[in-house]
Backbone as a printed PyTorch tensor [residue, N CA C, xyz], in Angstrom:
tensor([[[ 29.6240,  -2.7190, -70.3800],
         [ 28.7790,  -3.8860, -70.1810],
         [ 29.1260,  -4.4970, -68.8330]],

        [[ 28.1070,  -4.8780, -68.1010],
         [ 28.3210,  -5.4700, -66.7880],
         [ 28.8010,  -6.9110, -66.9300]],

        [[ 29.3950,  -7.4530, -65.8580],
         [ 29.8690,  -8.8460, -65.9130],
         [ 28.7100,  -9.8260, -66.0920]],

        [[ 29.0450, -11.0170, -66.5630],
         [ 28.0380, -12.0610, -66.7560],
         [ 27.4690, -12.5250, -65.4290]],

        [[ 26.1910, -12.8760, -65.4540],
         [ 25.5750, -13.5080, -64.2920],
         [ 26.0250, -14.9590, -64.3250]],

        [[ 26.6130, -15.4440, -63.2420],
         [ 27.2090, -16.7830, -63.2180],
         [ 26.2030, -17.8840, -63.5350]],

        [[ 25.0920, -17.8900, -62.8520],
         [ 24.0730, -18.9100, -63.0870],
         [ 22.7360, -18.1950, -63.2310]],

        [[ 22.2990, -17.9780, -64.4670],
         [ 21.0650, -17.2050, -64.6750],
         [ 19.8080, -18.0280, -64.3970]],

        [[ 19.4180, -18.1030, -63.1270],
         [ 18.2390, -18.8950, -62.7600],
         [ 17.0080, -18.0370, -62.5130]],

        [[ 17.1730, -16.7170, -62.4340],
         [ 16.0500, -15.8240, -62.2010],
         [ 15.2550, -15.6800, -63.5020]],

        [[ 13.9900, -16.1410, -63.5200],
         [ 13.1950, -16.0800, -64.7470],
         [ 13.0220, -14.6530, -65.2860]],

        [[ 12.9840, -13.6630, -64.3930],
         [ 12.8370, -12.2710, -64.8350],
         [ 14.0780, -11.8410, -65.6140]],

        [[ 15.2390, -12.1870, -65.1070],
         [ 16.4980, -11.8400, -65.7780],
         [ 16.6000, -12.5740, -67.1140]],

        [[ 16.2430, -13.8520, -67.1300],
         [ 16.2830, -14.6190, -68.3810],
         [ 15.3140, -14.0650, -69.4150]],

        [[ 14.0910, -13.7460, -68.9840],
         [ 13.0920, -13.1990, -69.9100],
         [ 13.5910, -11.8690, -70.5000]],

        [[ 14.2040, -11.0490, -69.6660],
         [ 14.7490,  -9.7690, -70.1360],
         [ 15.8620, -10.0110, -71.1560]],

        [[ 16.7210, -10.9710, -70.8940],
         [ 17.8100, -11.2840, -71.8280],
         [ 17.2550, -11.8470, -73.1330]],

        [[ 16.3050, -12.7700, -73.0560],
         [ 15.7020, -13.3430, -74.2670],
         [ 14.9870, -12.2640, -75.0750]],

        [[ 14.4380, -11.2620, -74.3890],
         [ 13.7400, -10.1640, -75.0520],
         [ 14.6490,  -9.2540, -75.8580]],

        [[ 15.9620,  -9.4120, -75.7070],
         [ 16.9100,  -8.6260, -76.5080],
         [ 16.9700,  -9.1090, -77.9510]],

        [[ 16.4200, -10.2900, -78.2120],
         [ 16.4000, -10.8460, -79.5550],
         [ 15.0270, -10.6170, -80.1560]],

        [[ 14.9420,  -9.8850, -81.2730],
         [ 13.6230,  -9.6690, -81.8780],
         [ 13.1040, -10.9520, -82.5210]],

        [[ 11.7920, -11.1380, -82.4590],
         [ 11.2060, -12.3240, -83.0740],
         [  9.9090, -11.9530, -83.7690]],

        [[  9.5570, -12.7660, -84.7330],
         [  8.2510, -12.6450, -85.3360],
         [  7.2350, -13.2780, -84.4090]],

        [[  5.9590, -13.0590, -84.7170],
         [  4.9040, -13.6070, -83.8830],
         [  3.9790, -14.4320, -84.7730]],

        [[  3.6410, -15.6220, -84.3060],
         [  2.7710, -16.5080, -85.0770],
         [  1.5220, -16.8620, -84.2920]],

        [[  0.5450, -17.3250, -85.0280],
         [ -0.6680, -17.8800, -84.4340],
         [ -0.7520, -19.3220, -84.8950]],

        [[ -0.8970, -20.2380, -83.9660],
         [ -1.0150, -21.6590, -84.2630],
         [ -2.4490, -22.0560, -83.9300]],

        [[ -3.2350, -22.4490, -84.9700],
         [ -4.6790, -22.5950, -84.7880],
         [ -5.2450, -23.7850, -85.5580]],

        [[ -6.3520, -24.3040, -85.0660],
         [ -7.0800, -25.3910, -85.7280],
         [ -8.5050, -25.4230, -85.2030]],

        [[ -9.3460, -26.1780, -85.8880],
         [-10.7040, -26.4160, -85.4070],
         [-10.6950, -27.6230, -84.4800]],

        [[-11.3870, -27.4880, -83.3700],
         [-11.5790, -28.5910, -82.4410],
         [-13.0830, -28.7270, -82.2470]],

        [[-13.6640, -29.7830, -82.7940],
         [-15.1150, -29.9910, -82.7680],
         [-15.8600, -28.7980, -83.3580]],

        [[-15.2970, -28.2340, -84.4350],
         [-15.9360, -27.1330, -85.1430],
         [-15.6820, -25.7550, -84.5750]],

        [[-14.9600, -25.6650, -83.4760],
         [-14.6670, -24.3860, -82.8260],
         [-13.1940, -24.0510, -83.0040]],

        [[-12.8700, -22.7930, -83.3730],
         [-11.4600, -22.4460, -83.5160],
         [-10.7410, -22.4130, -82.1640]],

        [[ -9.5610, -22.9980, -82.1530],
         [ -8.6890, -23.0200, -80.9770],
         [ -7.3430, -22.5040, -81.4470]],

        [[ -6.7300, -21.6330, -80.6670],
         [ -5.4450, -21.1170, -81.1140],
         [ -4.6390, -20.4850, -80.0060]],

        [[ -3.3870, -20.2330, -80.3400],
         [ -2.4650, -19.6340, -79.3930],
         [ -1.4490, -18.8030, -80.1560]],

        [[ -0.8740, -17.8200, -79.4960],
         [  0.2090, -17.0260, -80.0630],
         [  1.5350, -17.6710, -79.6720]],

        [[  2.4990, -17.6180, -80.5850],
         [  3.8320, -18.1620, -80.3030],
         [  4.8720, -17.2700, -80.9580]],

        [[  5.7970, -16.7470, -80.1580],
         [  6.8580, -15.9010, -80.7090],
         [  8.1740, -16.6680, -80.8380]],

        [[  8.1190, -17.9600, -80.6460],
         [  9.3210, -18.7980, -80.7330],
         [  9.3290, -19.6010, -82.0280]],

        [[  8.9220, -18.9730, -83.1080],
         [  8.8510, -19.5980, -84.4290],
         [ 10.2140, -19.5290, -85.1050]],

        [[ 10.6270, -20.6550, -85.7260],
         [ 11.8990, -20.6970, -86.4470],
         [ 11.7840, -21.6040, -87.6620]],

        [[ 12.1690, -21.1140, -88.8510],
         [ 12.3180, -22.0290, -89.9860],
         [ 13.4380, -23.0170, -89.6700]],

        [[ 13.2550, -24.2860, -90.0250],
         [ 14.2210, -25.3170, -89.6540],
         [ 14.8600, -25.9700, -90.8710]],

        [[ 14.0650, -26.4120, -91.8420],
         [ 14.5930, -27.2370, -92.9270],
         [ 13.8120, -26.9980, -94.2160]],

        [[ 14.5280, -27.0940, -95.3580],
         [ 13.8730, -27.0200, -96.6670],
         [ 13.4440, -28.3970, -97.1500]],

        [[ 14.2300, -29.4310, -96.8380],
         [ 13.9270, -30.8000, -97.2560],
         [ 14.0700, -31.7380, -96.0650]],

        [[ 13.0250, -32.1910, -95.4370],
         [ 11.6360, -31.8330, -95.6990],
         [ 11.3610, -30.4140, -95.1860]],

        [[ 10.2770, -29.7810, -95.6670],
         [  9.9680, -28.4290, -95.2060],
         [  9.4680, -28.4470, -93.7550]],

        [[ 10.3040, -27.9260, -92.8480],
         [  9.9830, -27.9430, -91.4170],
         [ 10.1580, -26.5610, -90.7990]],

        [[  9.2960, -26.2510, -89.8440],
         [  9.4360, -25.0840, -88.9840],
         [  9.2720, -25.5760, -87.5510]],

        [[  9.6050, -24.7170, -86.5960],
         [  9.4110, -25.1050, -85.2030],
         [  8.7600, -23.9720, -84.4180]],

        [[  8.0530, -24.3660, -83.3800],
         [  7.5560, -23.4520, -82.3630],
         [  7.8260, -24.1200, -81.0180]],

        [[  7.9360, -23.2980, -79.9910],
         [  8.1110, -23.8330, -78.6390],
         [  6.8570, -23.5080, -77.8430]],

        [[  6.3450, -24.5070, -77.1450],
         [  5.0850, -24.3910, -76.4110],
         [  5.3470, -24.6600, -74.9370]],

        [[  4.8560, -23.7670, -74.0810],
         [  5.0020, -23.9790, -72.6410],
         [  4.3310, -25.2750, -72.2270]],

        [[  4.9990, -26.0250, -71.3730],
         [  4.4390, -27.2880, -70.8900],
         [  3.1600, -27.0860, -70.0800]],

        [[  2.9330, -25.8810, -69.5590],
         [  1.7280, -25.5960, -68.7820],
         [  0.5610, -25.1420, -69.6610]],

        [[  0.7530, -25.0740, -70.9660],
         [ -0.3000, -24.6110, -71.8650],
         [ -1.5290, -25.5150, -71.7880]],

        [[ -2.6960, -24.9020, -71.6750],
         [ -3.9360, -25.6800, -71.7170],
         [ -4.4700, -25.7620, -73.1470]],

        [[ -3.9030, -24.9660, -74.0580],
         [ -4.3330, -24.9540, -75.4550],
         [ -3.6090, -26.0230, -76.2680]],

        [[ -2.3230, -26.2130, -76.0310],
         [ -1.5550, -27.1570, -76.8230],
         [ -2.1400, -28.5740, -76.8030]],

        [[ -2.5820, -29.1180, -75.6640],
         [ -3.1640, -30.4660, -75.7050],
         [ -4.3520, -30.5740, -76.6660]],

        [[ -5.1100, -29.5100, -76.8280],
         [ -6.2340, -29.5230, -77.7650],
         [ -5.7330, -29.4360, -79.2140]],

        [[ -4.7140, -28.6140, -79.4500],
         [ -4.1920, -28.4590, -80.8040],
         [ -3.4510, -29.7080, -81.2730]],

        [[ -2.6960, -30.3210, -80.3960],
         [ -1.8440, -31.4400, -80.8150],
         [ -2.6340, -32.6700, -81.2450]],

        [[ -3.9200, -32.7210, -80.9160],
         [ -4.7760, -33.8350, -81.3350],
         [ -5.2640, -33.6840, -82.7810]],

        [[ -5.0900, -32.4930, -83.3550],
         [ -5.6290, -32.2250, -84.6940],
         [ -4.6620, -32.7320, -85.7660]],

        [[ -5.2050, -33.1850, -86.8970],
         [ -4.3580, -33.7100, -87.9760],
         [ -3.5980, -32.5990, -88.6970]],

        [[ -4.1780, -31.4110, -88.7870],
         [ -3.5200, -30.2720, -89.4350],
         [ -3.6700, -29.0370, -88.5690]],

        [[ -2.6280, -28.2220, -88.5760],
         [ -2.6070, -26.9660, -87.8380],
         [ -2.3150, -25.8450, -88.8200]],

        [[ -2.9760, -24.7230, -88.6360],
         [ -2.6720, -23.5450, -89.4290],
         [ -1.7180, -22.6620, -88.6550]],

        [[ -0.6080, -22.3080, -89.2710],
         [  0.3370, -21.3910, -88.6480],
         [  0.3080, -20.1040, -89.4580]],

        [[ -0.0760, -19.0140, -88.8160],
         [ -0.1320, -17.7060, -89.4600],
         [  0.9770, -16.8430, -88.8920]],

        [[  1.8510, -16.3180, -89.7660],
         [  2.8720, -15.3640, -89.3420],
         [  2.1830, -14.0030, -89.3400]],

        [[  1.9740, -13.4550, -88.1480],
         [  1.2180, -12.2220, -88.0240],
         [  1.9510, -11.0490, -88.6540]],

        [[  1.1640, -10.0850, -89.1600],
         [  1.7060,  -8.9360, -89.8680],
         [  1.7060,  -7.6980, -88.9700]],

        [[  2.4880,  -6.7250, -89.3840],
         [  2.5380,  -5.4500, -88.6790],
         [  1.1120,  -4.9390, -88.4740]],

        [[  0.8380,  -4.4500, -87.2890],
         [ -0.4890,  -3.9450, -86.9820],
         [ -1.4190,  -4.9870, -86.3920]],

        [[ -0.9920,  -6.2340, -86.3040],
         [ -1.8460,  -7.2790, -85.7410],
         [ -1.5230,  -7.5510, -84.2710]],

        [[ -1.0360,  -6.5360, -83.5680],
         [ -0.6990,  -6.7230, -82.1580],
         [ -1.9330,  -7.0510, -81.3170]],

        [[ -3.1090,  -6.4820, -81.6560],
         [ -4.3210,  -6.8140, -80.8970],
         [ -4.7470,  -8.2570, -81.1470]],

        [[ -4.5210,  -8.7480, -82.3600],
         [ -4.7930, -10.1530, -82.6730],
         [ -3.9070, -11.0420, -81.8010]],

        [[ -2.6410, -10.6870, -81.7330],
         [ -1.6970, -11.4560, -80.9120],
         [ -2.1400, -11.4770, -79.4480]],

        [[ -2.4890, -10.3160, -78.9250],
         [ -2.9120, -10.2410, -77.5180],
         [ -4.1800, -11.0670, -77.2790]],

        [[ -5.0920, -11.0400, -78.2450],
         [ -6.3260, -11.8180, -78.1110],
         [ -6.0180, -13.3210, -78.0740]],

        [[ -5.1280, -13.7780, -78.9770],
         [ -4.7950, -15.2010, -79.0360],
         [ -3.9300, -15.6490, -77.8610]],

        [[ -3.3150, -14.7030, -77.1640],
         [ -2.4970, -15.0280, -75.9970],
         [ -3.2780, -14.9150, -74.6860]],

        [[ -4.5280, -14.4600, -74.7620],
         [ -5.3280, -14.2430, -73.5530],
         [ -5.5520, -15.5490, -72.7890]],

        [[ -5.5940, -15.4350, -71.4930],
         [ -5.8260, -16.6070, -70.6370],
         [ -7.3110, -16.9470, -70.5360]],

        [[ -8.1750, -15.9410, -70.6870],
         [ -9.6160, -16.1470, -70.5280],
         [-10.3870, -15.5450, -71.6960]],

        [[-11.6330, -15.9850, -71.8450],
         [-12.5190, -15.4200, -72.8470],
         [-12.3650, -16.0690, -74.2120]],

        [[-13.1270, -15.5490, -75.1750],
         [-13.1060, -16.0500, -76.5450],
         [-11.9480, -15.4080, -77.2920]],

        [[-10.8990, -16.1610, -77.5290],
         [ -9.7100, -15.6350, -78.1920],
         [ -9.9840, -15.1760, -79.6250]],

        [[-11.0300, -15.7040, -80.2500],
         [-11.3260, -15.3900, -81.6400],
         [-12.4460, -14.3590, -81.8000]],

        [[-12.9130, -13.7560, -80.7020],
         [-14.0460, -12.8310, -80.7530],
         [-13.8140, -11.6890, -81.7400]],

        [[-12.6450, -11.1120, -81.7730],
         [-12.3450,  -9.9770, -82.6530],
         [-11.2630, -10.3150, -83.6700]],

        [[-11.1140, -11.5860, -83.9880],
         [-10.0780, -12.0380, -84.9120],
         [-10.7390, -12.5760, -86.1810]],

        [[-10.3670, -11.9970, -87.3370],
         [-10.8500, -12.5370, -88.6010],
         [-10.0670, -13.8000, -88.9360]],

        [[-10.7730, -14.8500, -89.2960],
         [-10.1030, -16.1260, -89.5570],
         [-10.9000, -16.9230, -90.5660]],

        [[-10.2440, -17.9310, -91.1130],
         [-10.9390, -18.9050, -91.9570],
         [-10.2950, -20.2660, -91.7720]],

        [[-11.1080, -21.2820, -92.0040],
         [-10.6460, -22.6530, -91.8200],
         [-10.3710, -23.3080, -93.1590]],

        [[ -9.3240, -24.1170, -93.1860],
         [ -9.0320, -24.9240, -94.3580],
         [ -9.8790, -26.1820, -94.3300]],

        [[ -9.8950, -26.8890, -95.4410],
         [-10.6890, -28.1270, -95.5350],
         [-10.2500, -29.1810, -94.5290]],

        [[ -8.9930, -29.1310, -94.1200],
         [ -8.4350, -30.1260, -93.2120],
         [ -8.5570, -29.7350, -91.7390]],

        [[ -9.2330, -28.6050, -91.4500],
         [ -9.4140, -28.1750, -90.0660],
         [ -8.3870, -27.1890, -89.5680]],

        [[ -7.3980, -26.8440, -90.4000],
         [ -6.4420, -25.8190, -90.0060],
         [ -7.1590, -24.4700, -90.0170]],

        [[ -6.7130, -23.5420, -89.1880],
         [ -7.3190, -22.2130, -89.0950],
         [ -6.2390, -21.1710, -89.3430]],

        [[ -6.5890, -20.1700, -90.1630],
         [ -5.6520, -19.1080, -90.5430],
         [ -6.2180, -17.7470, -90.1780]],

        [[ -5.3360, -16.8320, -89.7690],
         [ -5.7210, -15.4830, -89.3850],
         [ -5.6880, -14.5800, -90.6140]],

        [[ -6.8010, -13.8770, -90.8620],
         [ -6.8590, -12.9270, -91.9710],
         [ -5.8120, -11.8260, -91.7870]],

        [[ -5.1940, -11.4080, -92.8790],
         [ -4.2340, -10.3140, -92.8500],
         [ -2.8210, -10.7090, -92.4810]],

        [[ -2.5850, -11.9950, -92.2140],
         [ -1.2390, -12.4550, -91.8460],
         [ -0.3100, -12.3920, -93.0560]],

        [[  0.9910, -12.3480, -92.8010],
         [  1.9880, -12.2930, -93.8690],
         [  2.1920, -13.6470, -94.5360]],

        [[  2.0110, -14.7180, -93.7740],
         [  2.2010, -16.0810, -94.2880],
         [  1.1810, -16.9970, -93.6320]],

        [[  0.6660, -17.9340, -94.4120],
         [ -0.1460, -19.0370, -93.8950],
         [  0.5970, -20.3260, -94.2050]],

        [[  0.7580, -21.1930, -93.2130],
         [  1.3700, -22.5000, -93.4190],
         [  0.3990, -23.5880, -92.9530]],

        [[  0.1330, -24.5410, -93.8220],
         [ -0.6620, -25.7170, -93.4620],
         [  0.3300, -26.7600, -92.9680]],

        [[  0.2140, -27.1570, -91.7070],
         [  1.2290, -28.0140, -91.0860],
         [  0.6140, -29.2280, -90.3890]],

        [[  1.4780, -30.2140, -90.1630],
         [  1.1640, -31.3210, -89.2610],
         [  2.3780, -31.5150, -88.3600]],

        [[  2.1480, -32.1620, -87.2320],
         [  3.2510, -32.3760, -86.2830],
         [  4.1940, -33.4300, -86.8460]],

        [[  5.4570, -33.0570, -86.9530],
         [  6.5100, -33.9590, -87.4260],
         [  7.1800, -34.6530, -86.2330]],

        [[  7.4230, -33.8710, -85.1600],
         [  8.0570, -34.4160, -83.9490],
         [  7.8690, -33.4330, -82.7980]],

        [[  7.9500, -33.9570, -81.5800],
         [  7.9430, -33.1370, -80.3710],
         [  9.1550, -33.5390, -79.5410]],

        [[  9.8700, -32.5330, -79.0590],
         [ 11.0870, -32.7680, -78.2950],
         [ 11.0200, -32.0150, -76.9760]],

        [[ 11.4690, -32.6210, -75.8770],
         [ 11.4730, -31.8860, -74.6120],
         [ 12.5170, -30.7760, -74.6600]],

        [[ 12.1660, -29.6460, -74.0730],
         [ 13.0840, -28.5090, -74.0270],
         [ 12.8800, -27.7120, -72.7540]],

        [[ 13.3480, -28.2330, -71.6380],
         [ 13.1800, -27.5330, -70.3640],
         [ 11.7170, -27.4590, -69.9910]],

        [[ 11.2110, -26.2240, -69.7730],
         [  9.8060, -26.0530, -69.4030],
         [  8.9170, -25.8570, -70.6330]],

        [[  9.4670, -26.1390, -71.8050],
         [  8.7310, -26.0530, -73.0650],
         [  8.8650, -27.3650, -73.8400]],

        [[  7.9970, -27.5260, -74.8350],
         [  8.1120, -28.6020, -75.8020],
         [  8.4310, -27.9640, -77.1370]],

        [[  9.4720, -28.4520, -77.7870],
         [  9.8430, -27.9720, -79.1150],
         [  9.0490, -28.7990, -80.1170]],

        [[  8.2180, -28.1220, -80.8900],
         [  7.3440, -28.8040, -81.8330],
         [  7.8500, -28.5550, -83.2480]],

        [[  8.2520, -29.6340, -83.9340],
         [  8.6250, -29.5370, -85.3420],
         [  7.3740, -29.7710, -86.1700]],

        [[  7.0960, -28.8460, -87.0680],
         [  5.9120, -28.9150, -87.9150],
         [  6.3250, -29.0840, -89.3680]],

        [[  5.7170, -30.0600, -90.0500],
         [  5.9670, -30.2550, -91.4710],
         [  4.9530, -29.4390, -92.2630]],

        [[  5.4460, -28.7070, -93.2600],
         [  4.6080, -27.8330, -94.0730],
         [  4.0560, -28.6110, -95.2610]],

        [[  2.7240, -28.5380, -95.4450],
         [  2.0610, -29.2140, -96.5630],
         [  1.5580, -28.2390, -97.6190]],

        [[  1.4160, -26.9840, -97.2530],
         [  0.9610, -25.9610, -98.1810],
         [  1.2260, -24.5940, -97.5830]],

        [[  1.2800, -23.5780, -98.4440],
         [  1.5400, -22.2430, -97.9280],
         [  0.9550, -21.1730, -98.8320]],

        [[  0.7920, -20.0040, -98.2450],
         [  0.4060, -18.7900, -98.9490],
         [  1.2390, -17.6850, -98.3260]],

        [[  2.0000, -16.9480, -99.1420],
         [  2.8840, -15.9080, -98.6170],
         [  2.5860, -14.5640, -99.2600]],

        [[  2.6680, -13.5270, -98.4610],
         [  2.5370, -12.1340, -98.8940],
         [  3.8640, -11.4450, -98.5530]],

        [[  4.9110, -11.6290, -99.3930],
         [  6.2510, -11.1460, -99.0500],
         [  6.3620,  -9.6370, -98.8300]],

        [[  5.4580,  -8.8540, -99.3890],
         [  5.5270,  -7.4010, -99.2140],
         [  4.8360,  -6.9250, -97.9400]],

        [[  4.1810,  -7.8280, -97.2380],
         [  3.5050,  -7.4750, -95.9930],
         [  4.5160,  -7.5700, -94.8470]],

        [[  4.7200,  -6.4680, -94.1310],
         [  5.6950,  -6.4350, -93.0300],
         [  5.2210,  -7.3040, -91.8700]],

        [[  6.1410,  -8.0170, -91.2200],
         [  5.7580,  -8.8890, -90.1060],
         [  5.5690,  -8.1040, -88.8040]],

        [[  4.8250,  -8.7000, -87.8950],
         [  4.7270,  -8.1910, -86.5350],
         [  6.0120,  -8.6160, -85.8230]],

        [[  6.6860,  -7.6680, -85.1870],
         [  7.9580,  -7.9470, -84.5230],
         [  7.8070,  -7.6930, -83.0290]],

        [[  8.2940,  -8.6420, -82.2340],
         [  8.2590,  -8.5310, -80.7810],
         [  9.6910,  -8.4230, -80.2830]],

        [[  9.9810,  -7.3520, -79.5400],
         [ 11.3430,  -7.1230, -79.0350],
         [ 11.2540,  -6.3070, -77.7500]],

        [[ 11.9700,  -6.7410, -76.7380],
         [ 11.9810,  -6.0040, -75.4760],
         [ 10.5980,  -5.8780, -74.8550]],

        [[  9.8080,  -6.9460, -74.9580],
         [  8.4560,  -7.0070, -74.4010],
         [  7.4940,  -5.9940, -75.0310]],

        [[  7.8100,  -5.5510, -76.2660],
         [  6.9300,  -4.6270, -76.9780],
         [  6.8630,  -5.0270, -78.4500]],

        [[  5.7720,  -4.6230, -79.1010],
         [  5.6690,  -4.8020, -80.5420],
         [  6.3910,  -3.6440, -81.1950]],

        [[  7.1290,  -3.9590, -82.2620],
         [  7.9310,  -2.9430, -82.9600],
         [  7.6780,  -3.0320, -84.4610]],

        [[  8.1930,  -2.0460, -85.1690],
         [  8.1200,  -2.0200, -86.6280],
         [  9.5200,  -2.1350, -87.1990]],

        [[  9.6100,  -2.7590, -88.3610],
         [ 10.8750,  -2.7990, -89.0730],
         [ 11.0770,  -1.4510, -89.7520]],

        [[ 12.2920,  -0.9640, -89.7740],
         [ 12.6100,   0.2880, -90.4690],
         [ 13.2420,  -0.0460, -91.8050]],

        [[ 12.8770,   0.7190, -92.8070],
         [ 13.4370,   0.4700, -94.1590],
         [ 14.7480,   1.1950, -94.3360]]])
């Protein structure tokens, strides 16, 4: 193993190092004036059982987050294995992110991706500054889980599969 980098300020080096940790991929979505709005987030973490909280980290430069944060409820879908094209669509900078994505809306305006491993009905509990991101704590109000459905895993800048 090579020596530590004294001050890791190079974003490429940091991104490569962060990519050594596998993560699940989520879609954070809601209706805005009747139109689905959403984004992909691979910085999802369960936080607390009481109260039920999860977190995602959102880039401060996001043009989607300001639209989502105004909504009373957000749908968080934990994407499943094979939904890499869904993830890429929701992460796109241009075009209709939902053009090829199956989805449905909850009564409260939350939006969920069809085929996901988990659906969480959430509201914003708190927002905390975190460097060039905002750490968003989401309180869970309802859920639907498919525990036998394998999650979409992102590692080393690629989508991977879990091995049994």
